[in-house]
Short mmCIF file of C-alpha atoms in Angstrom, two decimals:
data_model
loop_
_atom_site.label_atom_id
_atom_site.label_comp_id
_atom_site.label_asym_id
_atom_site.label_seq_id
_atom_site.Cartn_x
_atom_site.Cartn_y
_atom_site.Cartn_z
CA UNK T 11 59.70 4.35 -33.67
CA UNK T 12 59.62 5.64 -29.97
CA UNK T 13 59.62 2.76 -28.25
CA UNK T 14 58.20 2.57 -24.79
CA UNK T 15 59.04 0.28 -21.51
CA UNK T 16 57.22 -0.61 -18.68
CA UNK T 17 59.25 -1.58 -15.81
CA UNK T 18 57.95 -4.55 -13.45
CA UNK T 19 56.19 -6.81 -15.59
CA UNK T 20 53.25 -7.52 -12.90
CA UNK T 21 53.75 -6.12 -9.17
CA UNK T 22 51.96 -7.95 -5.90
CA UNK T 23 51.32 -5.35 -3.65
CA UNK T 24 49.09 -5.41 -0.39
CA UNK T 25 45.92 -3.43 -0.24
CA UNK T 26 46.63 0.15 0.99
CA UNK T 27 49.52 -0.04 -0.28
CA UNK T 28 51.45 2.07 -2.81
CA UNK T 29 51.62 0.47 -6.61
CA UNK T 30 54.53 2.63 -9.14
CA UNK T 31 54.71 1.41 -12.73
CA UNK T 32 57.54 2.71 -14.75
CA UNK T 33 57.75 3.70 -17.96
CA UNK T 34 60.43 4.66 -20.44
CA UNK T 35 60.78 5.90 -23.73
CA UNK T 36 63.47 6.12 -26.34
CA UNK T 37 63.24 10.02 -27.25
CA UNK T 38 61.65 12.86 -25.18
CA UNK T 39 57.82 12.84 -25.84
CA UNK T 40 57.86 16.52 -24.38
CA UNK T 41 57.18 19.04 -26.81
CA UNK T 42 58.55 22.47 -27.22
CA UNK T 43 55.56 24.26 -28.63
CA UNK T 44 52.96 23.65 -26.04
CA UNK T 45 55.59 22.04 -22.86
CA UNK T 46 52.90 19.19 -22.52
CA UNK T 47 54.60 15.36 -22.55
CA UNK T 48 52.45 13.73 -25.17
CA UNK T 49 51.90 10.78 -22.27
CA UNK T 50 49.06 8.12 -21.00
CA UNK T 51 48.57 5.39 -19.30
CA UNK T 52 45.75 3.23 -19.81
CA UNK T 53 43.90 0.51 -16.74
CA UNK T 54 42.10 -2.61 -18.46
CA UNK T 55 40.98 -5.24 -16.39
CA UNK T 56 39.99 -8.73 -17.66
CA UNK T 57 37.17 -9.06 -20.16
CA UNK T 58 36.37 -5.41 -20.84
CA UNK T 59 38.59 -2.84 -23.53
CA UNK T 60 41.15 -0.46 -22.04
CA UNK T 61 40.54 2.92 -20.20
CA UNK T 62 41.86 6.54 -19.97
CA UNK T 63 42.94 6.99 -16.22
CA UNK T 64 46.07 9.82 -17.63
CA UNK T 65 46.69 12.22 -20.66
CA UNK T 66 49.61 14.95 -21.07
CA UNK T 67 51.46 12.22 -18.28
CA UNK T 68 49.51 13.79 -15.20
CA UNK T 69 46.51 15.12 -15.86
CA UNK T 70 44.04 12.45 -15.07
CA UNK T 71 40.40 12.14 -16.57
CA UNK T 72 37.02 12.65 -15.21
CA UNK T 73 35.91 10.11 -12.58
CA UNK T 74 39.04 9.05 -11.91
CA UNK T 75 40.17 8.30 -8.75
CA UNK T 76 42.38 10.86 -7.17
CA UNK T 77 44.97 7.90 -5.55
CA UNK T 78 46.32 7.38 -9.17
CA UNK T 79 48.87 9.92 -10.37
CA UNK T 80 51.36 10.01 -13.01
CA UNK T 81 54.15 12.01 -13.43
CA UNK T 82 57.43 12.01 -15.09
CA UNK T 83 59.05 13.85 -18.40
CA UNK T 84 60.72 13.55 -21.29
CA UNK T 85 61.76 9.83 -21.25
CA UNK T 86 60.98 8.70 -17.99
CA UNK T 87 56.83 8.44 -15.89
CA UNK T 88 55.54 6.98 -13.40
CA UNK T 89 51.93 6.05 -11.98
CA UNK T 90 51.30 6.36 -8.41
CA UNK T 91 48.57 4.14 -7.41
CA UNK T 92 48.19 5.61 -3.52
CA UNK T 93 46.76 3.25 -1.24
CA UNK T 94 45.97 0.21 -3.87
CA UNK T 95 42.42 -1.08 -4.10
CA UNK T 96 40.85 -4.75 -4.82
CA UNK T 97 39.75 -3.00 -8.09
CA UNK T 98 42.87 -1.65 -9.78
CA UNK T 99 43.81 -5.62 -10.45
CA UNK T 100 44.07 -4.32 -13.81
CA UNK T 101 46.72 -4.09 -16.73
CA UNK T 102 48.11 -0.91 -17.11
CA UNK T 103 49.85 0.34 -19.79
CA UNK T 104 51.64 3.54 -20.60
CA UNK T 105 51.39 4.78 -24.50
CA UNK T 106 52.97 7.74 -26.41
CA UNK T 107 51.47 9.83 -28.38
CA UNK T 108 54.41 12.19 -29.18
CA UNK T 109 55.21 10.96 -33.09
CA UNK T 110 52.48 10.16 -35.73
CA UNK T 111 53.22 6.59 -35.17
CA UNK T 112 51.83 5.63 -32.07
CA UNK T 113 53.17 2.47 -29.72
CA UNK T 114 52.02 1.74 -26.38
CA UNK T 115 54.30 -0.36 -23.74
CA UNK T 116 54.19 -3.78 -23.43
CA UNK T 117 52.26 -3.71 -19.64
CA UNK T 118 52.31 -4.27 -16.45
CA UNK T 119 50.00 -6.86 -14.25
CA UNK T 120 49.01 -5.24 -11.26
CA UNK T 121 48.06 -8.10 -8.53
CA UNK T 122 47.52 -7.72 -4.81
CA UNK T 123 49.88 -9.68 -3.08
CA UNK O 2 27.06 9.09 -24.26
CA UNK O 3 29.83 7.91 -26.68
CA UNK O 4 29.49 5.03 -28.04
CA UNK O 5 31.19 2.50 -30.46
CA UNK O 6 30.75 -0.59 -31.53
CA UNK O 7 32.17 -2.68 -33.83
CA UNK O 8 31.42 -5.52 -36.22
CA UNK O 9 32.34 -6.80 -39.33
CA UNK O 10 35.38 -9.98 -37.13
CA UNK O 11 35.22 -13.75 -37.45
CA UNK O 12 37.13 -17.00 -38.75
CA UNK O 13 39.47 -16.08 -41.98
CA UNK O 14 41.34 -18.39 -43.42
CA UNK O 15 45.20 -17.54 -44.18
CA UNK O 16 45.34 -14.71 -46.90
CA UNK O 17 41.61 -13.97 -46.89
CA UNK O 18 40.20 -10.67 -46.21
CA UNK O 19 37.99 -9.41 -43.83
CA UNK O 20 36.83 -6.23 -43.45
CA UNK O 21 36.04 -4.35 -40.07
CA UNK O 22 33.42 -1.82 -39.12
CA UNK O 23 32.79 1.01 -36.22
CA UNK O 24 29.33 2.16 -35.66
CA UNK O 25 29.89 5.66 -33.70
CA UNK O 26 26.93 7.99 -31.56
CA UNK O 27 26.44 9.86 -28.87
CA UNK O 28 28.98 12.81 -30.48
CA UNK O 29 29.82 14.10 -34.07
CA UNK O 30 31.82 11.27 -35.68
CA UNK O 31 33.03 14.46 -38.30
CA UNK O 32 34.66 16.18 -35.71
CA UNK O 33 37.26 13.68 -34.03
CA UNK O 34 40.60 11.55 -35.45
CA UNK O 35 40.13 7.52 -35.14
CA UNK O 36 42.47 5.10 -34.85
CA UNK O 37 42.59 1.09 -34.92
CA UNK O 38 44.23 -0.76 -32.08
CA UNK O 39 44.54 -4.26 -31.79
CA UNK O 40 45.38 -6.93 -29.33
CA UNK O 41 46.37 -10.44 -29.86
CA UNK O 42 45.35 -13.46 -26.89
CA UNK O 43 47.05 -12.85 -23.89
CA UNK O 44 49.15 -9.97 -25.44
CA UNK O 45 49.39 -6.19 -24.70
CA UNK O 46 48.01 -3.45 -27.00
CA UNK O 47 49.03 -2.47 -30.54
CA UNK O 48 48.57 0.54 -32.15
CA UNK O 49 47.73 -0.29 -36.00
CA UNK O 50 46.50 2.90 -38.07
CA UNK O 51 44.67 6.67 -37.14
CA UNK O 52 42.88 8.49 -39.65
CA UNK O 53 41.99 12.29 -39.02
CA UNK O 54 38.35 13.72 -39.03
CA UNK O 55 38.74 14.47 -42.36
CA UNK O 56 39.56 11.18 -43.93
CA UNK O 57 42.38 13.12 -44.83
CA UNK O 58 45.65 12.37 -43.10
CA UNK O 59 46.35 8.67 -42.76
CA UNK O 60 49.07 6.38 -40.60
CA UNK O 61 49.69 2.62 -40.35
CA UNK O 62 51.88 0.56 -38.03
CA UNK O 63 54.88 -0.98 -39.85
CA UNK O 64 52.98 -4.33 -38.94
CA UNK O 65 50.19 -3.36 -41.13
CA UNK O 66 51.02 -1.05 -43.65
CA UNK O 67 50.24 -2.31 -47.55
CA UNK O 68 48.15 -4.62 -46.45
CA UNK O 69 45.04 -2.60 -44.35
CA UNK O 70 43.25 -0.09 -44.84
CA UNK O 71 41.30 3.40 -43.07
CA UNK O 72 38.11 4.62 -43.76
CA UNK O 73 35.88 6.22 -42.95
CA UNK O 74 32.52 7.48 -43.92
CA UNK O 75 31.36 11.01 -41.81
CA UNK O 76 27.67 10.89 -43.01
CA UNK O 77 27.54 7.20 -42.00
CA UNK O 78 28.93 8.03 -38.48
CA UNK O 79 31.19 4.97 -39.67
CA UNK O 80 34.42 3.91 -39.56
CA UNK O 81 36.46 1.19 -41.54
CA UNK O 82 38.83 -1.72 -41.59
CA UNK O 83 39.85 -3.26 -44.50
CA UNK O 84 42.33 -6.19 -43.77
CA UNK O 85 44.28 -8.64 -46.97
CA UNK O 86 46.20 -10.85 -46.98
CA UNK O 87 45.78 -11.79 -43.53
CA UNK O 88 48.05 -13.76 -41.42
CA UNK O 89 48.44 -15.84 -38.70
CA UNK O 90 49.10 -13.33 -36.44
CA UNK O 91 47.00 -10.40 -37.42
CA UNK O 92 44.51 -12.87 -34.77
CA UNK O 93 43.28 -10.44 -32.16
CA UNK O 94 41.04 -8.40 -30.95
CA UNK O 95 40.46 -5.05 -32.81
CA UNK O 96 38.69 -2.08 -31.28
CA UNK O 97 37.44 0.94 -32.70
CA UNK O 98 39.02 4.17 -30.73
CA UNK O 99 38.50 7.61 -30.92
CA UNK O 100 40.79 10.38 -29.63
CA UNK O 101 40.51 13.79 -27.37
CA UNK O 102 39.74 16.58 -28.93
CA UNK O 103 42.60 17.80 -27.38
CA UNK O 104 45.31 15.54 -28.18
CA UNK O 105 45.58 11.74 -29.95
CA UNK O 106 45.30 10.13 -26.44
CA UNK O 107 42.91 7.49 -27.46
CA UNK O 108 39.59 8.13 -24.67
CA UNK O 109 36.95 6.28 -26.01
CA UNK O 110 37.78 3.10 -27.13
CA UNK O 111 34.62 -0.01 -28.48
CA UNK O 112 33.88 -3.11 -26.26
CA UNK O 113 35.96 -5.06 -30.12
CA UNK O 114 35.51 -7.88 -32.45
CA UNK O 115 37.76 -11.06 -32.49
CA UNK O 116 39.17 -12.32 -35.80
CA UNK O 117 40.92 -15.70 -36.28
CA UNK O 118 42.87 -16.42 -38.99
CA UNK O 119 43.33 -20.04 -39.47
CA UNK O 120 42.64 -22.63 -42.02
#
């Protein structure tokens, strides 16, 4: 199975500042057939199901604010929130869908400093 | 509007069985692969099982293989998860998840149903 490891486990950032969450996969999730990284990011707020933010490592889902961006390739990925808003407090998860046994990272809890 | 509504959760004793259902609406159910994902209280997300749109291909996580069975009825727009030999560690909120049509990422999530395994 592909193991997904996020860092840090928790993060406190001031409003308006940049937040960066990292995700590392135990093997490459870059497909040679379409040159895409099979990596998604989700946001989960308390008491709610997860919400898809980004697919293919960097493609923002419709309606997701452009302060959210994804980057990286092969085994190393980053979710960046350029200017933290109060409503961004949540747990963020990465997930690989390269392997038929999809796996999630352990989650990163983002709070306001 | 895509809607996924899970049902069938509840309290069950260790070793018992439960069948979860997911009623889908707002899209052509037979065109999309579906998954079950769970989340233990205060813990992260765990992918459990996948079923192709036609039902012909199925995958399971190691943690549930041999105990859980995923199935679907495209005529009824419904997804199921039969859970046998339940353990305390299966206590979680279970989410029904629809994949995107262009990739295997989880595009839409239900609100979840809570399964509690306890004596």
